[in-house]
Structure formats: structure tokens, C-alpha cells
């Protein structure tokens, strides 16, 4: 048996998320159906990140095991032939037999897009959050600095979620502006369910003057998700990279 590693991009708008669902379409199900069409084998495709409904990916990583002799690079075209147009395999390569896309991942990077201008942009429907009010990016930067590092992020975990631990190391949390777009970048060793969307919702409250940057420290200490900002829309969130070596911050 061979282990193949895939890098996948997808528009998550019409899917119930990565993970296979009994009564709703999922990215995992579409990939598994495509692999079966190509190899004749019913396999499980394991993703590095279980993205939620409506969340997109630029470089999701996944693996599956197969006895097919098809060369790895041929899987790209073969799988894309059977995949719907909103899912694409970007590359396929041989991986060590024991490689596991999720368990071996050392960090993940997410991006959240905010259209910060009066009036919606129809070209960014389900691609960004529309936010008309002014934002104080300096205050948002200050708040973000309190979240970087190893903390208990229980205050940024979806209600009803029961992770084995709520401790995470947030390596990077940056906010930058590109014209009317405000971009939030987050890199961590692991993310809790809805963590990025709750962090963004909290930063937006800081940016709009509803809470101070320093209050984020109290929010962390409270370990109470009811005190955090809202869970912002899924459509603005993108999984942009998965790392398999130690994270190293750039210059």
C-alpha cells in the first residue's frame, strides 16, 4: 500500500464542511468518491483541518492509502476530472507510509477577510465579511498582541465543543489592510472549533470601540466563551497553509 499526500483548494460555500456528513455534502465525501472512480478502491481521505461549513481552503492537506500503481503526479488530473468545479487537487505526491495529514501537522495558518467599506461587494459574497463601520486597526493590533503565545483559549471555543485541551500556542496574529480589505492572519499549533471566527469577532469589537484592547487579557483569564465577541460568518475564513516542521516566524 502507498500513502499519497494531496494539497487541495476548495470553495466551501455549498458544503457542510470537510468532514463527511450523513445528509449533507462534504469535501471529504467528494474526494473519496473521486478516488474511488480513479482507483476502484473505497478509501478514507483524511484532512489536516476539519474546516466548518462554508469555510474555504487554499491549501488543505490530506492523505489516503491505495494499492493503485498510478504515478502520483497523474492523480492530479485524474481526480480533478471527477471532482466538482469548486474543489481542486493542486498537487499529489508520495508520502512515507505512516504519514498522517492531521496528526503529523505542527501548525496551521488561517486567513480572514473583512470588506471594510460602506456597501457590499457582490464579488465577495461568501468570500468576506462585510463591515461598514470604521475600524481602529491600531487598537486591534494591540488586542492581538495579548493573544499571541501559549494560552488557555477556552473563551474562544464553540459552546458544546469538548476538546481534550483548550491550551493552544498562537504563533502569529496579524491585522493588515489592503485598500478596503482588512486581513487577519492567524497561525497556531492547533485551533479550537470556531476559535478564529471568535477571535475575529472580538477584534472587531475592539476595532469599533466596544471593548478595550486590554480587556482581551481579562477575557482569556475568564475562560468563558459567552464573554467573547460574536462568531463571525464562515465565508470570510480560509485555511491557507499546513506546516509539518517547526514553525519559524518570517522577518
JSON list of C-alpha atoms in Angstrom, two decimals:
[
{"chain": "A", "resi": 1, "resn": "UNK", "atom": "CA", "xyz": [0.00, 0.00, 0.00]},
{"chain": "A", "resi": 2, "resn": "UNK", "atom": "CA", "xyz": [1.16, 3.51, -0.83]},
{"chain": "A", "resi": 3, "resn": "UNK", "atom": "CA", "xyz": [0.38, 6.70, 1.03]},
{"chain": "A", "resi": 4, "resn": "UNK", "atom": "CA", "xyz": [-0.38, 9.71, -1.14]},
{"chain": "A", "resi": 5, "resn": "UNK", "atom": "CA", "xyz": [-0.37, 13.29, 0.10]},
{"chain": "A", "resi": 6, "resn": "UNK", "atom": "CA", "xyz": [-2.70, 15.79, -1.55]},
{"chain": "A", "resi": 7, "resn": "UNK", "atom": "CA", "xyz": [-2.88, 19.58, -1.43]},
{"chain": "A", "resi": 8, "resn": "UNK", "atom": "CA", "xyz": [-6.43, 20.73, -2.12]},
{"chain": "A", "resi": 9, "resn": "UNK", "atom": "CA", "xyz": [-8.20, 24.04, -2.69]},
{"chain": "A", "resi": 10, "resn": "UNK", "atom": "CA", "xyz": [-11.94, 24.47, -2.37]},
{"chain": "A", "resi": 11, "resn": "UNK", "atom": "CA", "xyz": [-14.79, 26.90, -2.11]},
{"chain": "A", "resi": 12, "resn": "UNK", "atom": "CA", "xyz": [-16.69, 25.71, 0.94]},
{"chain": "A", "resi": 13, "resn": "UNK", "atom": "CA", "xyz": [-19.88, 27.69, 0.28]},
{"chain": "A", "resi": 14, "resn": "UNK", "atom": "CA", "xyz": [-22.14, 24.79, -0.62]},
{"chain": "A", "resi": 15, "resn": "UNK", "atom": "CA", "xyz": [-20.62, 22.20, 1.69]},
{"chain": "A", "resi": 16, "resn": "UNK", "atom": "CA", "xyz": [-21.33, 21.20, 5.30]},
{"chain": "A", "resi": 17, "resn": "UNK", "atom": "CA", "xyz": [-17.59, 21.33, 5.96]},
{"chain": "A", "resi": 18, "resn": "UNK", "atom": "CA", "xyz": [-14.66, 18.99, 5.40]},
{"chain": "A", "resi": 19, "resn": "UNK", "atom": "CA", "xyz": [-15.98, 16.02, 7.34]},
{"chain": "A", "resi": 20, "resn": "UNK", "atom": "CA", "xyz": [-18.37, 13.53, 5.75]},
{"chain": "A", "resi": 21, "resn": "UNK", "atom": "CA", "xyz": [-21.98, 14.10, 6.87]},
{"chain": "A", "resi": 22, "resn": "UNK", "atom": "CA", "xyz": [-24.92, 11.67, 6.66]},
{"chain": "A", "resi": 23, "resn": "UNK", "atom": "CA", "xyz": [-27.34, 14.10, 5.00]},
{"chain": "A", "resi": 24, "resn": "UNK", "atom": "CA", "xyz": [-25.25, 16.94, 3.57]},
{"chain": "A", "resi": 25, "resn": "UNK", "atom": "CA", "xyz": [-22.45, 17.30, 1.00]},
{"chain": "A", "resi": 26, "resn": "UNK", "atom": "CA", "xyz": [-18.88, 17.47, 2.31]},
{"chain": "A", "resi": 27, "resn": "UNK", "atom": "CA", "xyz": [-15.41, 17.97, 0.85]},
{"chain": "A", "resi": 28, "resn": "UNK", "atom": "CA", "xyz": [-14.24, 14.61, 2.22]},
{"chain": "A", "resi": 29, "resn": "UNK", "atom": "CA", "xyz": [-17.10, 12.76, 0.55]},
{"chain": "A", "resi": 30, "resn": "UNK", "atom": "CA", "xyz": [-16.43, 14.34, -2.84]},
{"chain": "A", "resi": 31, "resn": "UNK", "atom": "CA", "xyz": [-12.73, 13.45, -2.64]},
{"chain": "A", "resi": 32, "resn": "UNK", "atom": "CA", "xyz": [-13.43, 9.89, -1.57]},
{"chain": "A", "resi": 33, "resn": "UNK", "atom": "CA", "xyz": [-15.86, 9.43, -4.46]},
{"chain": "A", "resi": 34, "resn": "UNK", "atom": "CA", "xyz": [-13.25, 10.78, -6.90]},
{"chain": "A", "resi": 35, "resn": "UNK", "atom": "CA", "xyz": [-10.52, 8.49, -5.52]},
{"chain": "A", "resi": 36, "resn": "UNK", "atom": "CA", "xyz": [-12.84, 5.50, -5.89]},
{"chain": "A", "resi": 37, "resn": "UNK", "atom": "CA", "xyz": [-13.57, 6.45, -9.50]},
{"chain": "A", "resi": 38, "resn": "UNK", "atom": "CA", "xyz": [-9.84, 6.64, -10.24]},
{"chain": "A", "resi": 39, "resn": "UNK", "atom": "CA", "xyz": [-8.56, 3.62, -8.28]},
{"chain": "A", "resi": 40, "resn": "UNK", "atom": "CA", "xyz": [-11.59, 1.37, -7.93]},
{"chain": "A", "resi": 41, "resn": "UNK", "atom": "CA", "xyz": [-10.97, 1.38, -4.16]},
{"chain": "A", "resi": 42, "resn": "UNK", "atom": "CA", "xyz": [-13.17, 2.70, -1.38]},
{"chain": "A", "resi": 43, "resn": "UNK", "atom": "CA", "xyz": [-10.71, 4.68, 0.75]},
{"chain": "A", "resi": 44, "resn": "UNK", "atom": "CA", "xyz": [-10.83, 7.22, 3.55]},
{"chain": "A", "resi": 45, "resn": "UNK", "atom": "CA", "xyz": [-9.31, 10.59, 2.73]},
{"chain": "A", "resi": 46, "resn": "UNK", "atom": "CA", "xyz": [-8.02, 12.23, 5.93]},
{"chain": "A", "resi": 47, "resn": "UNK", "atom": "CA", "xyz": [-7.68, 16.02, 6.05]},
{"chain": "A", "resi": 48, "resn": "UNK", "atom": "CA", "xyz": [-5.32, 18.11, 8.17]},
{"chain": "A", "resi": 49, "resn": "UNK", "atom": "CA", "xyz": [-8.09, 20.51, 9.21]},
{"chain": "A", "resi": 50, "resn": "UNK", "atom": "CA", "xyz": [-11.78, 19.75, 9.69]},
{"chain": "A", "resi": 51, "resn": "UNK", "atom": "CA", "xyz": [-13.00, 23.04, 8.26]},
{"chain": "A", "resi": 52, "resn": "UNK", "atom": "CA", "xyz": [-16.56, 24.03, 9.16]},
{"chain": "A", "resi": 53, "resn": "UNK", "atom": "CA", "xyz": [-19.50, 24.59, 6.83]},
{"chain": "A", "resi": 54, "resn": "UNK", "atom": "CA", "xyz": [-18.84, 27.49, 4.47]},
{"chain": "A", "resi": 55, "resn": "UNK", "atom": "CA", "xyz": [-15.11, 27.73, 5.21]},
{"chain": "A", "resi": 56, "resn": "UNK", "atom": "CA", "xyz": [-12.71, 27.73, 2.24]},
{"chain": "A", "resi": 57, "resn": "UNK", "atom": "CA", "xyz": [-9.21, 26.36, 1.72]},
{"chain": "A", "resi": 58, "resn": "UNK", "atom": "CA", "xyz": [-6.30, 27.41, -0.45]},
{"chain": "A", "resi": 59, "resn": "UNK", "atom": "CA", "xyz": [-4.00, 24.57, 0.66]},
{"chain": "A", "resi": 60, "resn": "UNK", "atom": "CA", "xyz": [-5.74, 21.91, 2.71]},
{"chain": "A", "resi": 61, "resn": "UNK", "atom": "CA", "xyz": [-3.53, 18.84, 3.11]},
{"chain": "A", "resi": 62, "resn": "UNK", "atom": "CA", "xyz": [-4.94, 15.31, 3.03]},
{"chain": "A", "resi": 63, "resn": "UNK", "atom": "CA", "xyz": [-3.75, 11.75, 2.65]},
{"chain": "A", "resi": 64, "resn": "UNK", "atom": "CA", "xyz": [-5.11, 8.39, 1.59]},
{"chain": "A", "resi": 65, "resn": "UNK", "atom": "CA", "xyz": [-3.68, 4.90, 1.17]},
{"chain": "A", "resi": 66, "resn": "UNK", "atom": "CA", "xyz": [-4.00, 2.97, -2.06]},
{"chain": "A", "resi": 67, "resn": "UNK", "atom": "CA", "xyz": [-2.69, -0.07, -3.90]},
{"chain": "A", "resi": 68, "resn": "UNK", "atom": "CA", "xyz": [-3.06, 1.73, -7.24]},
{"chain": "A", "resi": 69, "resn": "UNK", "atom": "CA", "xyz": [0.09, 1.88, -9.37]},
{"chain": "A", "resi": 70, "resn": "UNK", "atom": "CA", "xyz": [-0.90, 5.20, -10.98]},
{"chain": "A", "resi": 71, "resn": "UNK", "atom": "CA", "xyz": [2.04, 7.65, -10.71]},
{"chain": "A", "resi": 72, "resn": "UNK", "atom": "CA", "xyz": [1.48, 10.30, -8.05]},
{"chain": "A", "resi": 73, "resn": "UNK", "atom": "CA", "xyz": [1.52, 13.24, -10.45]},
{"chain": "A", "resi": 74, "resn": "UNK", "atom": "CA", "xyz": [-1.16, 11.59, -12.59]},
{"chain": "A", "resi": 75, "resn": "UNK", "atom": "CA", "xyz": [-3.59, 11.72, -9.68]},
{"chain": "A", "resi": 76, "resn": "UNK", "atom": "CA", "xyz": [-3.95, 15.49, -10.03]},
{"chain": "A", "resi": 77, "resn": "UNK", "atom": "CA", "xyz": [-5.62, 15.42, -13.41]},
{"chain": "A", "resi": 78, "resn": "UNK", "atom": "CA", "xyz": [-7.41, 12.14, -12.75]},
{"chain": "A", "resi": 79, "resn": "UNK", "atom": "CA", "xyz": [-9.05, 13.31, -9.52]},
{"chain": "A", "resi": 80, "resn": "UNK", "atom": "CA", "xyz": [-9.88, 16.76, -10.87]},
{"chain": "A", "resi": 81, "resn": "UNK", "atom": "CA", "xyz": [-11.68, 15.11, -13.77]},
{"chain": "A", "resi": 82, "resn": "UNK", "atom": "CA", "xyz": [-14.20, 13.67, -11.32]},
{"chain": "A", "resi": 83, "resn": "UNK", "atom": "CA", "xyz": [-14.32, 16.47, -8.77]},
{"chain": "A", "resi": 84, "resn": "UNK", "atom": "CA", "xyz": [-16.89, 19.30, -8.93]},
{"chain": "A", "resi": 85, "resn": "UNK", "atom": "CA", "xyz": [-15.55, 22.66, -10.12]},
{"chain": "A", "resi": 86, "resn": "UNK", "atom": "CA", "xyz": [-15.44, 24.14, -6.59]},
{"chain": "A", "resi": 87, "resn": "UNK", "atom": "CA", "xyz": [-12.88, 21.54, -5.41]},
{"chain": "A", "resi": 88, "resn": "UNK", "atom": "CA", "xyz": [-9.43, 21.09, -6.98]},
{"chain": "A", "resi": 89, "resn": "UNK", "atom": "CA", "xyz": [-6.40, 18.96, -6.19]},
{"chain": "A", "resi": 90, "resn": "UNK", "atom": "CA", "xyz": [-3.39, 21.23, -6.56]},
{"chain": "A", "resi": 91, "resn": "UNK", "atom": "CA", "xyz": [-0.70, 18.57, -6.20]},
{"chain": "A", "resi": 92, "resn": "UNK", "atom": "CA", "xyz": [-0.23, 14.91, -5.27]},
{"chain": "A", "resi": 93, "resn": "UNK", "atom": "CA", "xyz": [2.95, 13.25, -4.09]},
{"chain": "A", "resi": 94, "resn": "UNK", "atom": "CA", "xyz": [4.26, 10.11, -2.48]},
{"chain": "A", "resi": 95, "resn": "UNK", "atom": "CA", "xyz": [4.48, 10.28, 1.30]},
{"chain": "A", "resi": 96, "resn": "UNK", "atom": "CA", "xyz": [6.02, 7.97, 3.91]},
{"chain": "A", "resi": 97, "resn": "UNK", "atom": "CA", "xyz": [3.72, 5.04, 4.62]},
{"chain": "A", "resi": 98, "resn": "UNK", "atom": "CA", "xyz": [2.98, 6.25, 8.15]},
{"chain": "A", "resi": 99, "resn": "UNK", "atom": "CA", "xyz": [2.30, 9.89, 7.15]},
{"chain": "A", "resi": 100, "resn": "UNK", "atom": "CA", "xyz": [-0.90, 11.26, 8.69]},
{"chain": "A", "resi": 101, "resn": "UNK", "atom": "CA", "xyz": [-2.15, 14.61, 7.42]},
{"chain": "A", "resi": 102, "resn": "UNK", "atom": "CA", "xyz": [-3.80, 15.63, 10.68]},
{"chain": "A", "resi": 103, "resn": "UNK", "atom": "CA", "xyz": [-1.69, 14.04, 13.42]},
{"chain": "A", "resi": 104, "resn": "UNK", "atom": "CA", "xyz": [1.66, 14.98, 11.84]},
{"chain": "A", "resi": 105, "resn": "UNK", "atom": "CA", "xyz": [0.72, 18.66, 11.30]},
{"chain": "A", "resi": 106, "resn": "UNK", "atom": "CA", "xyz": [2.76, 21.02, 13.51]},
{"chain": "A", "resi": 107, "resn": "UNK", "atom": "CA", "xyz": [0.82, 24.19, 12.72]},
{"chain": "A", "resi": 108, "resn": "UNK", "atom": "CA", "xyz": [-1.94, 25.61, 10.58]},
{"chain": "A", "resi": 109, "resn": "UNK", "atom": "CA", "xyz": [-2.45, 29.08, 9.13]},
{"chain": "A", "resi": 110, "resn": "UNK", "atom": "CA", "xyz": [-5.84, 30.71, 8.59]},
{"chain": "A", "resi": 111, "resn": "UNK", "atom": "CA", "xyz": [-6.84, 33.98, 6.94]},
{"chain": "A", "resi": 112, "resn": "UNK", "atom": "CA", "xyz": [-9.99, 36.00, 7.50]},
{"chain": "A", "resi": 113, "resn": "UNK", "atom": "CA", "xyz": [-11.15, 38.71, 5.07]},
{"chain": "A", "resi": 114, "resn": "UNK", "atom": "CA", "xyz": [-13.22, 41.75, 6.04]},
{"chain": "A", "resi": 115, "resn": "UNK", "atom": "CA", "xyz": [-14.62, 44.16, 3.43]},
{"chain": "A", "resi": 116, "resn": "UNK", "atom": "CA", "xyz": [-14.46, 47.44, 5.36]},
{"chain": "A", "resi": 117, "resn": "UNK", "atom": "CA", "xyz": [-16.31, 49.92, 3.17]},
{"chain": "A", "resi": 118, "resn": "UNK", "atom": "CA", "xyz": [-19.93, 51.16, 3.03]},
{"chain": "A", "resi": 119, "resn": "UNK", "atom": "CA", "xyz": [-21.98, 49.00, 0.70]},
{"chain": "A", "resi": 120, "resn": "UNK", "atom": "CA", "xyz": [-21.46, 45.34, -0.03]},
{"chain": "A", "resi": 121, "resn": "UNK", "atom": "CA", "xyz": [-19.23, 43.95, -2.76]},
{"chain": "A", "resi": 122, "resn": "UNK", "atom": "CA", "xyz": [-21.18, 41.30, -4.70]},
{"chain": "A", "resi": 123, "resn": "UNK", "atom": "CA", "xyz": [-17.92, 39.78, -5.96]},
{"chain": "A", "resi": 124, "resn": "UNK", "atom": "CA", "xyz": [-17.01, 38.91, -2.36]},
{"chain": "A", "resi": 125, "resn": "UNK", "atom": "CA", "xyz": [-20.33, 37.32, -1.44]},
{"chain": "A", "resi": 126, "resn": "UNK", "atom": "CA", "xyz": [-19.49, 34.31, 0.76]},
{"chain": "A", "resi": 127, "resn": "UNK", "atom": "CA", "xyz": [-15.82, 35.30, 0.45]},
{"chain": "A", "resi": 128, "resn": "UNK", "atom": "CA", "xyz": [-15.52, 38.08, 3.05]},
{"chain": "A", "resi": 129, "resn": "UNK", "atom": "CA", "xyz": [-17.37, 39.65, 5.95]},
{"chain": "A", "resi": 130, "resn": "UNK", "atom": "CA", "xyz": [-19.00, 42.99, 5.08]},
{"chain": "A", "resi": 131, "resn": "UNK", "atom": "CA", "xyz": [-18.31, 45.58, 7.80]},
{"chain": "A", "resi": 132, "resn": "UNK", "atom": "CA", "xyz": [-19.36, 49.16, 7.08]},
{"chain": "A", "resi": 133, "resn": "UNK", "atom": "CA", "xyz": [-18.29, 50.94, 10.27]},
{"chain": "A", "resi": 134, "resn": "UNK", "atom": "CA", "xyz": [-14.83, 52.43, 10.83]},
{"chain": "A", "resi": 135, "resn": "UNK", "atom": "CA", "xyz": [-12.19, 50.23, 12.44]},
{"chain": "A", "resi": 136, "resn": "UNK", "atom": "CA", "xyz": [-9.29, 51.28, 14.64]},
{"chain": "A", "resi": 137, "resn": "UNK", "atom": "CA", "xyz": [-6.59, 48.94, 13.37]},
{"chain": "A", "resi": 138, "resn": "UNK", "atom": "CA", "xyz": [-4.12, 50.21, 15.97]},
{"chain": "A", "resi": 139, "resn": "UNK", "atom": "CA", "xyz": [-6.44, 49.07, 18.77]},
{"chain": "A", "resi": 140, "resn": "UNK", "atom": "CA", "xyz": [-6.94, 45.74, 17.01]},
{"chain": "A", "resi": 141, "resn": "UNK", "atom": "CA", "xyz": [-3.16, 45.26, 16.78]},
{"chain": "A", "resi": 142, "resn": "UNK", "atom": "CA", "xyz": [-2.82, 46.00, 20.48]},
{"chain": "A", "resi": 143, "resn": "UNK", "atom": "CA", "xyz": [-5.53, 43.48, 21.35]},
{"chain": "A", "resi": 144, "resn": "UNK", "atom": "CA", "xyz": [-3.99, 40.85, 19.09]},
{"chain": "A", "resi": 145, "resn": "UNK", "atom": "CA", "xyz": [-0.64, 41.17, 20.88]},
{"chain": "A", "resi": 146, "resn": "UNK", "atom": "CA", "xyz": [-2.28, 39.93, 24.10]},
{"chain": "A", "resi": 147, "resn": "UNK", "atom": "CA", "xyz": [-3.41, 36.73, 22.38]},
{"chain": "A", "resi": 148, "resn": "UNK", "atom": "CA", "xyz": [-0.08, 35.70, 20.87]},
{"chain": "A", "resi": 149, "resn": "UNK", "atom": "CA", "xyz": [1.70, 32.99, 22.84]},
{"chain": "A", "resi": 150, "resn": "UNK", "atom": "CA", "xyz": [0.59, 29.90, 24.73]},
{"chain": "A", "resi": 151, "resn": "UNK", "atom": "CA", "xyz": [-2.72, 30.45, 26.47]},
{"chain": "A", "resi": 152, "resn": "UNK", "atom": "CA", "xyz": [-5.89, 28.71, 27.53]},
{"chain": "A", "resi": 153, "resn": "UNK", "atom": "CA", "xyz": [-8.29, 29.72, 24.74]},
{"chain": "A", "resi": 154, "resn": "UNK", "atom": "CA", "xyz": [-11.44, 28.34, 26.40]},
{"chain": "A", "resi": 155, "resn": "UNK", "atom": "CA", "xyz": [-13.05, 31.76, 25.90]},
{"chain": "A", "resi": 156, "resn": "UNK", "atom": "CA", "xyz": [-12.65, 31.27, 22.14]},
{"chain": "A", "resi": 157, "resn": "UNK", "atom": "CA", "xyz": [-14.08, 27.76, 21.87]},
{"chain": "A", "resi": 158, "resn": "UNK", "atom": "CA", "xyz": [-17.52, 26.97, 20.47]},
{"chain": "A", "resi": 159, "resn": "UNK", "atom": "CA", "xyz": [-20.20, 26.19, 23.03]},
{"chain": "A", "resi": 160, "resn": "UNK", "atom": "CA", "xyz": [-20.86, 22.46, 23.14]},
{"chain": "A", "resi": 161, "resn": "UNK", "atom": "CA", "xyz": [-17.37, 21.60, 21.89]},
{"chain": "A", "resi": 162, "resn": "UNK", "atom": "CA", "xyz": [-15.36, 19.32, 24.17]},
{"chain": "A", "resi": 163, "resn": "UNK", "atom": "CA", "xyz": [-11.70, 19.33, 23.08]},
{"chain": "A", "resi": 164, "resn": "UNK", "atom": "CA", "xyz": [-9.14, 17.29, 25.03]},
{"chain": "A", "resi": 165, "resn": "UNK", "atom": "CA", "xyz": [-7.49, 20.58, 25.99]},
{"chain": "A", "resi": 166, "resn": "UNK", "atom": "CA", "xyz": [-8.12, 24.27, 25.34]},
{"chain": "A", "resi": 167, "resn": "UNK", "atom": "CA", "xyz": [-4.41, 25.15, 25.53]},
{"chain": "A", "resi": 168, "resn": "UNK", "atom": "CA", "xyz": [-3.08, 26.44, 22.20]},
{"chain": "A", "resi": 169, "resn": "UNK", "atom": "CA", "xyz": [0.06, 28.25, 21.07]},
{"chain": "A", "resi": 170, "resn": "UNK", "atom": "CA", "xyz": [-0.82, 31.17, 18.82]},
{"chain": "A", "resi": 171, "resn": "UNK", "atom": "CA", "xyz": [2.40, 31.89, 16.94]},
{"chain": "A", "resi": 172, "resn": "UNK", "atom": "CA", "xyz": [1.11, 34.81, 14.93]},
{"chain": "A", "resi": 173, "resn": "UNK", "atom": "CA", "xyz": [-1.95, 37.05, 14.88]},
{"chain": "A", "resi": 174, "resn": "UNK", "atom": "CA", "xyz": [-1.61, 39.93, 12.45]},
{"chain": "A", "resi": 175, "resn": "UNK", "atom": "CA", "xyz": [-4.02, 42.50, 11.06]},
{"chain": "A", "resi": 176, "resn": "UNK", "atom": "CA", "xyz": [-3.23, 44.40, 7.89]},
{"chain": "A", "resi": 177, "resn": "UNK", "atom": "CA", "xyz": [-5.15, 46.49, 5.41]},
{"chain": "A", "resi": 178, "resn": "UNK", "atom": "CA", "xyz": [-5.19, 46.18, 1.64]},
{"chain": "A", "resi": 179, "resn": "UNK", "atom": "CA", "xyz": [-7.36, 49.03, 0.44]},
{"chain": "A", "resi": 180, "resn": "UNK", "atom": "CA", "xyz": [-10.89, 48.30, 1.68]},
{"chain": "A", "resi": 181, "resn": "UNK", "atom": "CA", "xyz": [-9.91, 44.77, 2.75]},
{"chain": "A", "resi": 182, "resn": "UNK", "atom": "CA", "xyz": [-8.82, 44.10, 6.33]},
{"chain": "A", "resi": 183, "resn": "UNK", "atom": "CA", "xyz": [-6.95, 40.81, 6.54]},
{"chain": "A", "resi": 184, "resn": "UNK", "atom": "CA", "xyz": [-6.49, 38.85, 9.76]},
{"chain": "A", "resi": 185, "resn": "UNK", "atom": "CA", "xyz": [-3.80, 36.15, 9.70]},
{"chain": "A", "resi": 186, "resn": "UNK", "atom": "CA", "xyz": [-3.59, 33.54, 12.47]},
{"chain": "A", "resi": 187, "resn": "UNK", "atom": "CA", "xyz": [-1.03, 30.74, 12.87]},
{"chain": "A", "resi": 188, "resn": "UNK", "atom": "CA", "xyz": [-1.19, 28.24, 15.73]},
{"chain": "A", "resi": 189, "resn": "UNK", "atom": "CA", "xyz": [-0.18, 24.74, 16.67]},
{"chain": "A", "resi": 190, "resn": "UNK", "atom": "CA", "xyz": [-3.88, 23.89, 16.92]},
{"chain": "A", "resi": 191, "resn": "UNK", "atom": "CA", "xyz": [-7.21, 25.69, 16.70]},
{"chain": "A", "resi": 192, "resn": "UNK", "atom": "CA", "xyz": [-10.36, 25.09, 18.69]},
{"chain": "A", "resi": 193, "resn": "UNK", "atom": "CA", "xyz": [-13.72, 24.93, 16.96]},
{"chain": "A", "resi": 194, "resn": "UNK", "atom": "CA", "xyz": [-14.77, 28.45, 15.87]},
{"chain": "A", "resi": 195, "resn": "UNK", "atom": "CA", "xyz": [-11.61, 29.87, 17.51]},
{"chain": "A", "resi": 196, "resn": "UNK", "atom": "CA", "xyz": [-10.52, 32.05, 14.60]},
{"chain": "A", "resi": 197, "resn": "UNK", "atom": "CA", "xyz": [-14.04, 33.34, 13.97]},
{"chain": "A", "resi": 198, "resn": "UNK", "atom": "CA", "xyz": [-14.48, 34.23, 17.66]},
{"chain": "A", "resi": 199, "resn": "UNK", "atom": "CA", "xyz": [-11.08, 35.92, 17.78]},
{"chain": "A", "resi": 200, "resn": "UNK", "atom": "CA", "xyz": [-12.02, 37.98, 14.72]},
{"chain": "A", "resi": 201, "resn": "UNK", "atom": "CA", "xyz": [-15.41, 38.85, 16.25]},
{"chain": "A", "resi": 202, "resn": "UNK", "atom": "CA", "xyz": [-13.64, 40.03, 19.41]},
{"chain": "A", "resi": 203, "resn": "UNK", "atom": "CA", "xyz": [-11.08, 42.06, 17.45]},
{"chain": "A", "resi": 204, "resn": "UNK", "atom": "CA", "xyz": [-13.91, 43.73, 15.55]},
{"chain": "A", "resi": 205, "resn": "UNK", "atom": "CA", "xyz": [-15.47, 44.78, 18.86]},
{"chain": "A", "resi": 206, "resn": "UNK", "atom": "CA", "xyz": [-12.12, 46.29, 19.84]},
{"chain": "A", "resi": 207, "resn": "UNK", "atom": "CA", "xyz": [-11.75, 47.99, 16.47]},
{"chain": "A", "resi": 208, "resn": "UNK", "atom": "CA", "xyz": [-15.22, 49.52, 16.72]},
{"chain": "A", "resi": 209, "resn": "UNK", "atom": "CA", "xyz": [-14.65, 50.77, 20.27]},
{"chain": "A", "resi": 210, "resn": "UNK", "atom": "CA", "xyz": [-16.98, 48.34, 22.04]},
{"chain": "A", "resi": 211, "resn": "UNK", "atom": "CA", "xyz": [-14.19, 46.94, 24.21]},
{"chain": "A", "resi": 212, "resn": "UNK", "atom": "CA", "xyz": [-10.62, 47.96, 25.03]},
{"chain": "A", "resi": 213, "resn": "UNK", "atom": "CA", "xyz": [-7.53, 46.12, 23.80]},
{"chain": "A", "resi": 214, "resn": "UNK", "atom": "CA", "xyz": [-6.60, 45.35, 27.41]},
{"chain": "A", "resi": 215, "resn": "UNK", "atom": "CA", "xyz": [-9.95, 43.64, 28.06]},
{"chain": "A", "resi": 216, "resn": "UNK", "atom": "CA", "xyz": [-8.77, 40.74, 25.91]},
{"chain": "A", "resi": 217, "resn": "UNK", "atom": "CA", "xyz": [-6.44, 39.70, 28.74]},
{"chain": "A", "resi": 218, "resn": "UNK", "atom": "CA", "xyz": [-9.41, 39.53, 31.14]},
{"chain": "A", "resi": 219, "resn": "UNK", "atom": "CA", "xyz": [-11.34, 37.57, 28.53]},
{"chain": "A", "resi": 220, "resn": "UNK", "atom": "CA", "xyz": [-8.59, 34.93, 28.32]},
{"chain": "A", "resi": 221, "resn": "UNK", "atom": "CA", "xyz": [-8.48, 34.64, 32.11]},
{"chain": "A", "resi": 222, "resn": "UNK", "atom": "CA", "xyz": [-12.26, 34.25, 32.35]},
{"chain": "A", "resi": 223, "resn": "UNK", "atom": "CA", "xyz": [-12.32, 31.03, 30.28]},
{"chain": "A", "resi": 224, "resn": "UNK", "atom": "CA", "xyz": [-15.90, 31.84, 29.33]},
{"chain": "A", "resi": 225, "resn": "UNK", "atom": "CA", "xyz": [-16.91, 31.85, 25.66]},
{"chain": "A", "resi": 226, "resn": "UNK", "atom": "CA", "xyz": [-20.10, 33.76, 26.49]},
{"chain": "A", "resi": 227, "resn": "UNK", "atom": "CA", "xyz": [-17.93, 36.84, 27.09]},
{"chain": "A", "resi": 228, "resn": "UNK", "atom": "CA", "xyz": [-16.16, 36.74, 23.71]},
{"chain": "A", "resi": 229, "resn": "UNK", "atom": "CA", "xyz": [-17.17, 38.57, 20.57]},
{"chain": "A", "resi": 230, "resn": "UNK", "atom": "CA", "xyz": [-19.60, 37.01, 18.08]},
{"chain": "A", "resi": 231, "resn": "UNK", "atom": "CA", "xyz": [-18.75, 34.06, 15.88]},
{"chain": "A", "resi": 232, "resn": "UNK", "atom": "CA", "xyz": [-18.35, 35.87, 12.55]},
{"chain": "A", "resi": 233, "resn": "UNK", "atom": "CA", "xyz": [-19.55, 34.43, 9.26]},
{"chain": "A", "resi": 234, "resn": "UNK", "atom": "CA", "xyz": [-17.77, 31.35, 7.91]},
{"chain": "A", "resi": 235, "resn": "UNK", "atom": "CA", "xyz": [-17.43, 32.67, 4.37]},
{"chain": "A", "resi": 236, "resn": "UNK", "atom": "CA", "xyz": [-14.57, 35.02, 5.22]},
{"chain": "A", "resi": 237, "resn": "UNK", "atom": "CA", "xyz": [-12.34, 32.23, 6.57]},
{"chain": "A", "resi": 238, "resn": "UNK", "atom": "CA", "xyz": [-9.66, 30.38, 4.60]},
{"chain": "A", "resi": 239, "resn": "UNK", "atom": "CA", "xyz": [-7.25, 27.60, 5.54]},
{"chain": "A", "resi": 240, "resn": "UNK", "atom": "CA", "xyz": [-4.14, 28.84, 3.77]},
{"chain": "A", "resi": 241, "resn": "UNK", "atom": "CA", "xyz": [-1.32, 26.54, 4.87]},
{"chain": "A", "resi": 242, "resn": "UNK", "atom": "CA", "xyz": [-0.47, 23.47, 6.94]},
{"chain": "A", "resi": 243, "resn": "UNK", "atom": "CA", "xyz": [3.08, 23.02, 8.25]},
{"chain": "A", "resi": 244, "resn": "UNK", "atom": "CA", "xyz": [4.87, 19.77, 9.05]},
{"chain": "A", "resi": 245, "resn": "UNK", "atom": "CA", "xyz": [8.06, 21.21, 10.50]},
{"chain": "A", "resi": 246, "resn": "UNK", "atom": "CA", "xyz": [8.57, 23.56, 13.43]},
{"chain": "A", "resi": 247, "resn": "UNK", "atom": "CA", "xyz": [7.01, 26.98, 12.80]},
{"chain": "A", "resi": 248, "resn": "UNK", "atom": "CA", "xyz": [9.51, 29.72, 12.15]},
{"chain": "A", "resi": 249, "resn": "UNK", "atom": "CA", "xyz": [8.35, 33.31, 12.02]},
{"chain": "A", "resi": 250, "resn": "UNK", "atom": "CA", "xyz": [9.45, 35.27, 8.99]},
{"chain": "A", "resi": 251, "resn": "UNK", "atom": "CA", "xyz": [11.35, 38.57, 9.09]}
]
